[in-house]
CSV table of C-alpha atoms and ligand atoms in Angstrom, one decimal:
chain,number,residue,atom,x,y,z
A,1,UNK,CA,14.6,31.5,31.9
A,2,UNK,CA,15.7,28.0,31.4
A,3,UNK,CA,13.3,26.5,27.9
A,4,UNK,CA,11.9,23.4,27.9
A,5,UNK,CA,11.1,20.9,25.2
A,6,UNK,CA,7.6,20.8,26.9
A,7,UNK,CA,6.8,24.5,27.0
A,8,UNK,CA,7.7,24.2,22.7
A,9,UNK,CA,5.4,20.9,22.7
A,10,UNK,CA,2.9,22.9,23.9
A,11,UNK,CA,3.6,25.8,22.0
A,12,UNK,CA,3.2,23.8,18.3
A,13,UNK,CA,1.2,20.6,19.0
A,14,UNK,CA,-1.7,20.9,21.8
A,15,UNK,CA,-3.9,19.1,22.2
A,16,UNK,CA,-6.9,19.7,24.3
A,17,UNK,CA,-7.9,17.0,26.8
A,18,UNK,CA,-4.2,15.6,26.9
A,19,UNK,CA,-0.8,16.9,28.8
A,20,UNK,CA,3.0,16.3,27.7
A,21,UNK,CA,4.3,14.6,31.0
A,22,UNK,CA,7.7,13.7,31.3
A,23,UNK,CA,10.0,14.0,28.3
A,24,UNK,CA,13.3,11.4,28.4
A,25,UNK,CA,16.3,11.0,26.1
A,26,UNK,CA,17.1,7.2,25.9
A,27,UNK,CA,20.6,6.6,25.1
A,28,UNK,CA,22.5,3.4,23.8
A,29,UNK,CA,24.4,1.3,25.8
A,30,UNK,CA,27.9,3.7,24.5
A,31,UNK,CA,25.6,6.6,25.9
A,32,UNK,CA,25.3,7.9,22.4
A,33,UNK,CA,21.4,9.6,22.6
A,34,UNK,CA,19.2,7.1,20.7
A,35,UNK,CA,15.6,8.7,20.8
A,36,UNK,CA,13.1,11.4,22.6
A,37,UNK,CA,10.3,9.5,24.4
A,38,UNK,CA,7.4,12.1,24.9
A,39,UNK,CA,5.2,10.7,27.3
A,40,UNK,CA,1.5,12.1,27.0
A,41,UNK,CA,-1.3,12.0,29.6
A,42,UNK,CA,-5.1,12.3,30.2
A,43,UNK,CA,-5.9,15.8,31.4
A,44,UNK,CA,-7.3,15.2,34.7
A,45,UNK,CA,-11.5,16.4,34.7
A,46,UNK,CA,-11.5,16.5,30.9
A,47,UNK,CA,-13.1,13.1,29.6
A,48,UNK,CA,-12.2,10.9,26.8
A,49,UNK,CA,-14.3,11.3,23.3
A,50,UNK,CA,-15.8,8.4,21.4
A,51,UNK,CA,-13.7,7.7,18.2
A,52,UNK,CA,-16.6,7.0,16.4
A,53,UNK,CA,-19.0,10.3,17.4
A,54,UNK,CA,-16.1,12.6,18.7
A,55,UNK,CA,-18.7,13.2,21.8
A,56,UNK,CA,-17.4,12.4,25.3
A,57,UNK,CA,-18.0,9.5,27.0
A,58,UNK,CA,-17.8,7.8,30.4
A,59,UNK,CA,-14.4,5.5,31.0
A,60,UNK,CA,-14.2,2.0,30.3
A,61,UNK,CA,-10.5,1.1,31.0
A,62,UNK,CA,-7.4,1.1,29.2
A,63,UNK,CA,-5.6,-0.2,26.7
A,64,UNK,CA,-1.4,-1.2,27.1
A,65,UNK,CA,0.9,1.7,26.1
A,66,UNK,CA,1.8,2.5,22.2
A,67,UNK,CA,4.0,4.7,20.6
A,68,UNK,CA,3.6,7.0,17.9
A,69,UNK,CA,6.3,8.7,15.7
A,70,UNK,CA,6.5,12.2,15.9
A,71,UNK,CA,8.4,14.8,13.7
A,72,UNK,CA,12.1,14.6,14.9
A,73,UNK,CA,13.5,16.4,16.5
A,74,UNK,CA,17.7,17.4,16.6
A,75,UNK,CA,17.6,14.7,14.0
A,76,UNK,CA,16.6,12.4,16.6
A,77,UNK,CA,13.6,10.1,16.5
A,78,UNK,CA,10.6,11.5,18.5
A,79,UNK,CA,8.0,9.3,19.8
A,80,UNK,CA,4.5,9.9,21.7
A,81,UNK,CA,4.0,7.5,24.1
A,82,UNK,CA,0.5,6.8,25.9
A,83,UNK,CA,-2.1,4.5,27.1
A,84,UNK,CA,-5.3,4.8,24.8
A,85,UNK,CA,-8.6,4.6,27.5
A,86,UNK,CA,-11.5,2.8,26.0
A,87,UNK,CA,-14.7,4.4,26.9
A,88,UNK,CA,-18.3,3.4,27.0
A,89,UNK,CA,-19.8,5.1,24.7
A,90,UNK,CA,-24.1,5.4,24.8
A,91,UNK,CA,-24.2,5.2,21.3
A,92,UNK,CA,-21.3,3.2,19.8
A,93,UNK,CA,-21.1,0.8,23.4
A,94,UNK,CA,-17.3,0.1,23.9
A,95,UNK,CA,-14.9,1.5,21.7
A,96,UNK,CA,-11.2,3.2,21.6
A,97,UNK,CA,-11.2,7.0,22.2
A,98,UNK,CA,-10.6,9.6,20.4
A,99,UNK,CA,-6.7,10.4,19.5
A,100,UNK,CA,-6.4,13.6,18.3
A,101,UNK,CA,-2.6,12.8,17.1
A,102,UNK,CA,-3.6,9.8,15.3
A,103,UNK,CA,-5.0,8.3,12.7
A,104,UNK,CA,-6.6,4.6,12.8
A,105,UNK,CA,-3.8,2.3,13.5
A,106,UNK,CA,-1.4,4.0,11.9
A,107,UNK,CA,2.1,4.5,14.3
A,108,UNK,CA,2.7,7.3,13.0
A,109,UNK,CA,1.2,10.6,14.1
A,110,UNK,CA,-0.3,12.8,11.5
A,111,UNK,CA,2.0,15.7,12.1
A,112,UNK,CA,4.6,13.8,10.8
A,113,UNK,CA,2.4,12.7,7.8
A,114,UNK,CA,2.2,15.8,6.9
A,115,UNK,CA,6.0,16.6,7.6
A,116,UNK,CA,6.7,13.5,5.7
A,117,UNK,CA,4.4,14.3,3.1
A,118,UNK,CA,5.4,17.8,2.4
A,119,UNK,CA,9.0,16.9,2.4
A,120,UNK,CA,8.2,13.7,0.1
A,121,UNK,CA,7.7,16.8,-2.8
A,122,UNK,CA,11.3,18.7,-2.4
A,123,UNK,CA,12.9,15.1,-2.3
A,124,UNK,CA,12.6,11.9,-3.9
A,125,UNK,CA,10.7,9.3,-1.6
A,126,UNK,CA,14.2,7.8,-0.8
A,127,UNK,CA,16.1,10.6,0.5
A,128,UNK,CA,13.1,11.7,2.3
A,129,UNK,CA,13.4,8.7,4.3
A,130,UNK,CA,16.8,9.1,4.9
A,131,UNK,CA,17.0,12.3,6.1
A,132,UNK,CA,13.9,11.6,8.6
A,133,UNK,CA,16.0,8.3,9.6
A,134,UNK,CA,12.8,6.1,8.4
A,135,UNK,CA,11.6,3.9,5.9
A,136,UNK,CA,11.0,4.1,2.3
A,137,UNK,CA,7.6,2.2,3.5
A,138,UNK,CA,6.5,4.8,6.3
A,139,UNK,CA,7.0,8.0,3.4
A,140,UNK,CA,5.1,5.3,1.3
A,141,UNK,CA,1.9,5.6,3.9
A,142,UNK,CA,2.7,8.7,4.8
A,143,UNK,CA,2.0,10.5,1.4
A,144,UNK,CA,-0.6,7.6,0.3
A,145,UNK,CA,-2.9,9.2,3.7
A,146,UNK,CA,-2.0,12.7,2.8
A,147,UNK,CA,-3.6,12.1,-1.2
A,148,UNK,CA,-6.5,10.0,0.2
A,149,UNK,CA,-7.1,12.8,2.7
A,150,UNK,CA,-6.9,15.5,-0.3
A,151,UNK,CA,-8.6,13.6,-2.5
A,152,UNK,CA,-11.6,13.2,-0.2
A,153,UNK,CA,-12.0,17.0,0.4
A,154,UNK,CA,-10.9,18.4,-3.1
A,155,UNK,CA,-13.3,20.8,-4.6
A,156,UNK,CA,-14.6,19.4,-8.3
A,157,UNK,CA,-16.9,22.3,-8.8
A,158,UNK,CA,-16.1,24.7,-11.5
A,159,UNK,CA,-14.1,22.4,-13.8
A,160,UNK,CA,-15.0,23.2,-17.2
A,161,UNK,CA,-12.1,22.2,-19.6
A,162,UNK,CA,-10.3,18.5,-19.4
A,163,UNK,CA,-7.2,17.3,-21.3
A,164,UNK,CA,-7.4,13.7,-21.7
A,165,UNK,CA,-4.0,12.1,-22.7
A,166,UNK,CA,-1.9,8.8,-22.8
A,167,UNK,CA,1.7,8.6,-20.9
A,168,UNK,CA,4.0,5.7,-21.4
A,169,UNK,CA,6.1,5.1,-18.3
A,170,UNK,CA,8.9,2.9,-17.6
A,171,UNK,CA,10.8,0.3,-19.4
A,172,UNK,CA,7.9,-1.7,-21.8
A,173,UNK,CA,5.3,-1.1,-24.3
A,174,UNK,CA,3.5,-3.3,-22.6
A,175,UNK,CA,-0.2,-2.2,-22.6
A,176,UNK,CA,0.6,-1.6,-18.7
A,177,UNK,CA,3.2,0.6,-19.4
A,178,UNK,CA,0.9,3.5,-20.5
A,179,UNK,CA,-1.5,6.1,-18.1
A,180,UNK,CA,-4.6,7.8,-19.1
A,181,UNK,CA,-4.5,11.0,-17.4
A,182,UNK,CA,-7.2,13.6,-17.1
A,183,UNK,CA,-6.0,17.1,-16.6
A,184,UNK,CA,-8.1,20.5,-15.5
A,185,UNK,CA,-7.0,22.3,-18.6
A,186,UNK,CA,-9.0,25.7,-17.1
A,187,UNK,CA,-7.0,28.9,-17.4
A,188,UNK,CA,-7.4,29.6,-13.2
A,189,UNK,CA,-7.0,26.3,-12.3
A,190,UNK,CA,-4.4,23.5,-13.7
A,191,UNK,CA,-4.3,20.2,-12.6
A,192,UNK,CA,-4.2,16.4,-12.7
A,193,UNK,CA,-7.8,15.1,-12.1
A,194,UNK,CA,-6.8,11.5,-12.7
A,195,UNK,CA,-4.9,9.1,-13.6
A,196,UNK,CA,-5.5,4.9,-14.7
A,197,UNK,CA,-3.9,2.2,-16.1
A,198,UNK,CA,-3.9,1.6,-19.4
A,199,UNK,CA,-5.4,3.7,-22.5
A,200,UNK,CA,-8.6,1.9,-23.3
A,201,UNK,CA,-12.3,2.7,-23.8
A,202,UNK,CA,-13.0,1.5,-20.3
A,203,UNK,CA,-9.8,3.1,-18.9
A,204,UNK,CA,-11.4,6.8,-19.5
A,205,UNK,CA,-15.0,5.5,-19.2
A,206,UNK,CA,-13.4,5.0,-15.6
A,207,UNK,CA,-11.7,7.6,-15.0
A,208,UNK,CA,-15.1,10.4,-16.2
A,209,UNK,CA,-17.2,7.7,-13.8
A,210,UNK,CA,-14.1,9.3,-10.9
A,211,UNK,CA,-14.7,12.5,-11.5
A,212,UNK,CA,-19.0,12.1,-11.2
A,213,UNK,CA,-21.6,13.0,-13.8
A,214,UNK,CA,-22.2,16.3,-12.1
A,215,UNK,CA,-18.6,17.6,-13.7
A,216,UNK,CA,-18.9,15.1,-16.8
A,217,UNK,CA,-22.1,17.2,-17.8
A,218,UNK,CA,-20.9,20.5,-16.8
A,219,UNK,CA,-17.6,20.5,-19.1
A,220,UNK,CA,-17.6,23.0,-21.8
A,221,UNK,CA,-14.0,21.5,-23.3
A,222,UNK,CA,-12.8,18.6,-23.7
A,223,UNK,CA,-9.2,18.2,-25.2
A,224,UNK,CA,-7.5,15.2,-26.6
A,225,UNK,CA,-5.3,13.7,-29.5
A,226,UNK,CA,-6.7,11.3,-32.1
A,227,UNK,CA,-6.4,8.1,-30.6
A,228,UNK,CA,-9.2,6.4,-31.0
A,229,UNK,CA,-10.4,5.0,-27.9
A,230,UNK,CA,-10.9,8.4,-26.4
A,231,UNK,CA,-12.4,9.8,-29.2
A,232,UNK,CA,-15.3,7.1,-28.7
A,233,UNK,CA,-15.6,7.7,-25.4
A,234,UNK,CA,-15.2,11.1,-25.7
A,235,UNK,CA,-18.3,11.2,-27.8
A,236,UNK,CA,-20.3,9.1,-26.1
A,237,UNK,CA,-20.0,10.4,-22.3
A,238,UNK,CA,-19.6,14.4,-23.0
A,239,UNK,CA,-21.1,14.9,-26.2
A,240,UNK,CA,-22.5,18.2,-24.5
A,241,UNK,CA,-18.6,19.6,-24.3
A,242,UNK,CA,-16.8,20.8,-27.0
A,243,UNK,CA,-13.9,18.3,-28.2
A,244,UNK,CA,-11.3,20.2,-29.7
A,245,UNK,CA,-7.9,18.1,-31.1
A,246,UNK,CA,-5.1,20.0,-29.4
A,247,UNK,CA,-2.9,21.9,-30.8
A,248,UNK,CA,0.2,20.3,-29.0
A,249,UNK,CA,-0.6,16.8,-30.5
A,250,UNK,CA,-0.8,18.1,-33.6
A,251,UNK,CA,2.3,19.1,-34.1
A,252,UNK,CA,3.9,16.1,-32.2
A,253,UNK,CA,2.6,14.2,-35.1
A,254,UNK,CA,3.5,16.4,-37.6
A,255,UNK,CA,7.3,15.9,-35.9
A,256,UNK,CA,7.5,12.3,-35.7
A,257,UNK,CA,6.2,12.6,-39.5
A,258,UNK,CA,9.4,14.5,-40.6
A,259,UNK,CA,11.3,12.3,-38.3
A,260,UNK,CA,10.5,9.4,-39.5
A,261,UNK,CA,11.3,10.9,-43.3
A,262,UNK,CA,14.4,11.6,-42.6
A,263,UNK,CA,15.2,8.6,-40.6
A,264,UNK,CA,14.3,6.7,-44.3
A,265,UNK,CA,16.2,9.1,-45.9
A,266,UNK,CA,19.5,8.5,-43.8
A,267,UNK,CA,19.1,5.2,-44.0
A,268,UNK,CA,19.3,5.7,-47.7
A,269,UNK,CA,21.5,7.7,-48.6
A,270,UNK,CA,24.0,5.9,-46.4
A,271,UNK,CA,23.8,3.8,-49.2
A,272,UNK,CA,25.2,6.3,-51.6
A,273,UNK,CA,26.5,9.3,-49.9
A,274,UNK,CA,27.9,8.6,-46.6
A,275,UNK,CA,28.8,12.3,-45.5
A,276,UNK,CA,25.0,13.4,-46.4
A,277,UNK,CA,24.2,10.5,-44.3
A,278,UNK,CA,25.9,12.0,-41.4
A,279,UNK,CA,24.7,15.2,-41.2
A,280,UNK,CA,21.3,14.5,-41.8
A,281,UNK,CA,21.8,12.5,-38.8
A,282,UNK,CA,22.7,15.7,-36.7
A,283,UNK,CA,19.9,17.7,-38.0
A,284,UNK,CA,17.1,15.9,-35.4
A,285,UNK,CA,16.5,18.7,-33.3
A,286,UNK,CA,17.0,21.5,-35.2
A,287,UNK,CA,14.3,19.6,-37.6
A,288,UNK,CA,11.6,19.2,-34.9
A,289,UNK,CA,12.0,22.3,-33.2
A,290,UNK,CA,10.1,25.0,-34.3
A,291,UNK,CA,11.4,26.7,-37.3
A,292,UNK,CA,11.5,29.9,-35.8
A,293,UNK,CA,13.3,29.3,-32.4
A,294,UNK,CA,16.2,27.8,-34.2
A,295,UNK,CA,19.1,30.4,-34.6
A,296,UNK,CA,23.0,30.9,-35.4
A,297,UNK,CA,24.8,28.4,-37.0
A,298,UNK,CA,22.2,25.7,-36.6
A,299,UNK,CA,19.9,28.2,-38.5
A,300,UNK,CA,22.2,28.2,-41.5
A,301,UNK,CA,22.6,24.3,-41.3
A,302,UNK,CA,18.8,24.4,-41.6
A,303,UNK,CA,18.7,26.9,-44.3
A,304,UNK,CA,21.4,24.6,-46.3
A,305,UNK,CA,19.0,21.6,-45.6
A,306,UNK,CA,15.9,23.8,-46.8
A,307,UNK,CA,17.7,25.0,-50.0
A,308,UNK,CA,18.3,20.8,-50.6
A,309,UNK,CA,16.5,19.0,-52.9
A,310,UNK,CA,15.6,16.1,-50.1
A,311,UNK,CA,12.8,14.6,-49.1
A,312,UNK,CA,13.7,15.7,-45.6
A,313,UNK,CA,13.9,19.5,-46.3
A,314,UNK,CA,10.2,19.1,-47.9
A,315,UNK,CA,9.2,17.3,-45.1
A,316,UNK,CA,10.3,20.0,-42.7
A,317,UNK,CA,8.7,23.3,-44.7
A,318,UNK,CA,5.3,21.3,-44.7
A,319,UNK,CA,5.4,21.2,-40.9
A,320,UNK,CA,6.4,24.6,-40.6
A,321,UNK,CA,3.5,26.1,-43.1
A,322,UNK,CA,1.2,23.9,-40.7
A,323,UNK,CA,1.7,26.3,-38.2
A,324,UNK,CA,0.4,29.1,-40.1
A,325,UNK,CA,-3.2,27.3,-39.4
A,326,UNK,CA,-3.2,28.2,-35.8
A,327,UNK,CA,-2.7,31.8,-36.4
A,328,UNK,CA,-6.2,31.9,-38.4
A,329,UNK,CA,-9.1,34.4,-36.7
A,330,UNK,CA,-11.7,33.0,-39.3
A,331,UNK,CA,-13.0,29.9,-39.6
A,332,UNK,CA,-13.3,29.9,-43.6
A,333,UNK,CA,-9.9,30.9,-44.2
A,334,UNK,CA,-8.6,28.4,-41.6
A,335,UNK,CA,-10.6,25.7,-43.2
A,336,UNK,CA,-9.4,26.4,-46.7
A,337,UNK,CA,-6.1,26.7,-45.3
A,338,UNK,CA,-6.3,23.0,-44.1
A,339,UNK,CA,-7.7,22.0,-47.2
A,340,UNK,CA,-4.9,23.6,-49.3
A,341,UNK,CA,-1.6,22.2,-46.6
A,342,UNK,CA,-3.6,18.7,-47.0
A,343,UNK,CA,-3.9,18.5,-50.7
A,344,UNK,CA,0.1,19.4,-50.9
A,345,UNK,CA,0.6,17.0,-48.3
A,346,UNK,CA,-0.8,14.0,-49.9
A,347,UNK,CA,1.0,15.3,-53.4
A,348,UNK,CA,3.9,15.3,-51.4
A,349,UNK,CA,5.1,11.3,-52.2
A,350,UNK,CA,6.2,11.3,-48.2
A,351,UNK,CA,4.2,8.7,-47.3
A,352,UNK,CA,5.0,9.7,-43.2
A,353,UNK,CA,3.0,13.1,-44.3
A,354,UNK,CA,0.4,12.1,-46.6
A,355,UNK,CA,-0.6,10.3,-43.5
A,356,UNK,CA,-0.9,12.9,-41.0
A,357,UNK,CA,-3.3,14.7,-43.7
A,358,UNK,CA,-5.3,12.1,-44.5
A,359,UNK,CA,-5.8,11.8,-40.2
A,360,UNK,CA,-6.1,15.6,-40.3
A,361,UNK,CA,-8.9,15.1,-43.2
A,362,UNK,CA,-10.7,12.8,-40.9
A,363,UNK,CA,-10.4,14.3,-37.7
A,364,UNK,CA,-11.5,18.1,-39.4
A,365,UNK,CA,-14.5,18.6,-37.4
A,366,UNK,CA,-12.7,18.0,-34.1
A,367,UNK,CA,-9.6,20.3,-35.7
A,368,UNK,CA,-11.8,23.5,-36.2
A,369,UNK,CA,-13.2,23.3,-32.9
A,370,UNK,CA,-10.0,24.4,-31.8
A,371,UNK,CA,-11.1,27.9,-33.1
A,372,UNK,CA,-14.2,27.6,-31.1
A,373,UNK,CA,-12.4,27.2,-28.0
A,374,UNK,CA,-9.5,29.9,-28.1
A,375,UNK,CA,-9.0,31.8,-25.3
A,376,UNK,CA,-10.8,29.8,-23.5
A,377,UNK,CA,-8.7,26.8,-22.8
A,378,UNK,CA,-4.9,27.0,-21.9
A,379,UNK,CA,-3.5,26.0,-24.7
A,380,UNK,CA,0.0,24.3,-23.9
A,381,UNK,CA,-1.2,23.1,-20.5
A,382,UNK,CA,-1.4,19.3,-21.6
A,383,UNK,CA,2.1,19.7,-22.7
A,384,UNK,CA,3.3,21.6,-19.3
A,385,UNK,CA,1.4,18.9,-16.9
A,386,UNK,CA,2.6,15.8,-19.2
A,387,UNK,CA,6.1,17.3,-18.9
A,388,UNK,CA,6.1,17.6,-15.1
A,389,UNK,CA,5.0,14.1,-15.2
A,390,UNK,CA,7.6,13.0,-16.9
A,391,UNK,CA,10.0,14.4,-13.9
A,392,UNK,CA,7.9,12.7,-11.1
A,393,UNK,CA,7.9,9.4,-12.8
A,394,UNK,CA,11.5,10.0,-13.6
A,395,UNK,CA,12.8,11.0,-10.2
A,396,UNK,CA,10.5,8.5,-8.6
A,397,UNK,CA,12.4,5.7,-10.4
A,398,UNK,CA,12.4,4.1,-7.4
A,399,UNK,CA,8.6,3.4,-7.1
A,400,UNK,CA,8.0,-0.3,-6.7
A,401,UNK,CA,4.5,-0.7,-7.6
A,402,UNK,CA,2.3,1.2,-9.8
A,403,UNK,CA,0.3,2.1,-7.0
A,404,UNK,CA,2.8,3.9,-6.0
A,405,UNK,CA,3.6,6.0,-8.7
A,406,UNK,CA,0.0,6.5,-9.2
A,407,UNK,CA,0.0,8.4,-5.6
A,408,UNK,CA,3.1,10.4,-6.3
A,409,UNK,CA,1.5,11.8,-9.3
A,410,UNK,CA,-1.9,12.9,-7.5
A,411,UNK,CA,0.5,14.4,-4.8
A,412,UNK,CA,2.6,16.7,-7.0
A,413,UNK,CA,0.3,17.3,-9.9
A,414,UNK,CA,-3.4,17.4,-8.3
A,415,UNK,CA,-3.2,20.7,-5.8
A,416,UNK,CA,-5.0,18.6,-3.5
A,417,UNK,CA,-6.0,20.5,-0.1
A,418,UNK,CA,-4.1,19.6,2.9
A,419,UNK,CA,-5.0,18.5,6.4
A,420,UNK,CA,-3.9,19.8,9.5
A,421,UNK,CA,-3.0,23.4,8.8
A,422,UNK,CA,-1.1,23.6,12.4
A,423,UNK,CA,1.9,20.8,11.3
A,424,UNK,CA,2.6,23.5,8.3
A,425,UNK,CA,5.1,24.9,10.4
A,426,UNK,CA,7.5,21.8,11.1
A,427,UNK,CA,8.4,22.2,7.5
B,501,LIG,ZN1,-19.9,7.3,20.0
């Protein structure tokens, strides 16, 4: 049995109403194969469907030949080829028909979207491009039709915790250098919801109008840090939720704090003691991990450190008690814990701590709600989905516009659904 290109055509991509016809390999002028021209057909007795109403219509005429890319194939570029008929329709008077390959204008068929698209995930948008021989620009639509498309059916129902959250991104501070991003924070479902530019009031006021006052007013959590913007907001458009002051912030605060004391501390002892200088200036990540992960010799280097008399070592064993709060079942004792940690804090003289207690005093309402919501949010999923943004926006260096970026993010991080569940298989 000899196969044929067709009789696979027809075994992954049919489509009603239309027949492969003849199937050609056109070569260069040194004979070396250049592409696969698929032409397609009307199937005779089946007539064309309005593209507005999908019901079929009477014949008009048709329109001059066009080509569509298709997935390749052999690593060689596939294209449909066909007339488009115009029909008549009773409803919708002359218009294009119904292609079922197609989408609007685009010359490229959705199969290879969706081929594009699912590759555009493994690789960066680059080497997807290259190793589909196509542009950077046609993985560009590609994905930006496959989010649209998922962000048109996704499902909002049923989101009751959101992690709202600033990213910086690429080179600036610039106020346009940083994302709000709203997460799904729910234990059976963790996702990016959305994501704007900037981190203003009317950034997030945005981004809850997105997601609709239907799931605004049915959130039970809402998690964030203590930047004020968001807290207003916060307050003022789901004051039914919960807001509970993550724990992950928390202690991202309490490490910049000791960083920044022993960062002083270097600074000034350089002054004096050169060699204490030094290794104070290798202890940064043994300081900011967490106390209890850090082991061998780096454990006794801390223990050394601890044993010091500097401001750095005090620094560090107020951040580690802090995490003693966490671990509190009751609310009293938690409470009189953070009372106790913040009075030693602000005794402390280290200015960098006294001032994450005094924002702890402040913020203690929101703090204790964390109590409230245990076990019922993932905790640690704002710091999982704002790490895996960090590798999109890193591997997608090459993004040229926001935009961009912006898309690549919904497309890794949002589980959107996906069209077409017949092109799965070309990938
Ligand atoms: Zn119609």
């Amino acid at each position: 049995m000899q196969l044929q290109v067709k009789t696979i055509l027809n075994a992954v991509q049919h489509f009603p109403g239309f027949v492969f016809q003849d199937i050609r390999l056109e070569r260069y002028r040194d004979d070396q194969p250049r592409c696969i021209k698929i032409a397609v057909e009307p199937h005779d007795g089946i007539p064309a469907k309005c593209s507005r109403c999908l019901k079929p219509a009477p014949g008009y005429d048709r329109m001059p030949e066009r080509s569509w890319l298709f997935v390749p194939l052999w690593g060689l570029m596939t294209w449909f080829v066909y007339a488009t008929r115009r029909v008549n329709c009773p409803e919708h008077g002359v218009v294009v028909e119904h292609v079922p390959w197609s989408e609007g204008k685009r010359p490229v068929t959705i199969a290879m979207m969706c081929f594009l698209s699912r590759w555009a995930r493994r690789l960066s948008w680059r080497e997807t491009a290259q190793a589909f021989h196509t542009s950077w620009e046609c993985v560009y639509r590609s994905v930006e039709w496959f989010v649209q498309w998922g962000l048109a059916h996704r499902k909002l129902e049923g989101v009751q915790s959101i992690g709202v959250d600033e990213i910086h991104w690429g080179g600036s501070k610039r106020a346009d250098n940083f994302l709000t991003v709203i997460y799904q924070i729910d234990r059976h479902c963790r996702r990016l919801l959305w994501v704007g530019k900037r981190r203003t009031q009317a950034t997030l006021r945005r981004g809850l109008a997105a997601l609709g006052e239907e799931v605004v007013s049915g959130l039970r959590f809402v998690c964030s840090d203590m930047w004020r913007p968001y807290l207003n907001v916060i307050a003022a458009r789901a004051g039914e939720a919960l807001h509970v002051l993550d724990r992950f912030h928390i202690t991202l605060h309490l490490n910049q704090a000791v960083d920044k004391v022993r960062r002083t501390e270097t600074g000034r002892l350089r002054a004096v003691a050169g060699g204490q200088a030094a290794r104070l200036k290798d202890m940064r990540w043994k300081l900011l991990r967490r106390g209890s992960r850090v082991r061998g010799k780096a454990r006794q280097q801390l223990n050394a450190l601890v044993a010091s008399k500097l401001a750095t070592a005090r620094a560090w064993i107020l951040k580690e008690t802090f995490q003693h709060f966490w671990s509190y079942r009751s609310l009293t004792w938690a409470g009189y814990f953070l009372k106790v940690w913040t009075e030693r804090a602000l005794r402390s003289r280290l200015e960098p701590m006294q001032k994450v207690a005094r924002m702890l005093r402040t913020h203690q309402d929101l703090l204790m709600n964390w109590f409230k919501a245990k076990g019922e949010i993932s905790s640690g999923a704002v710091e999982g989905l704002n790490n895996k943004i960090r590798v999109v926006t890193r591997r997608s260096y090459g993004f040229r516009t926001y935009k961009a970026m912006e898309i690549a993010l919904y497309h890794n991080l949002g589980r959107l659904p996906e069209p077409e569940e017949s092109t799965r298989r070309f990938c």
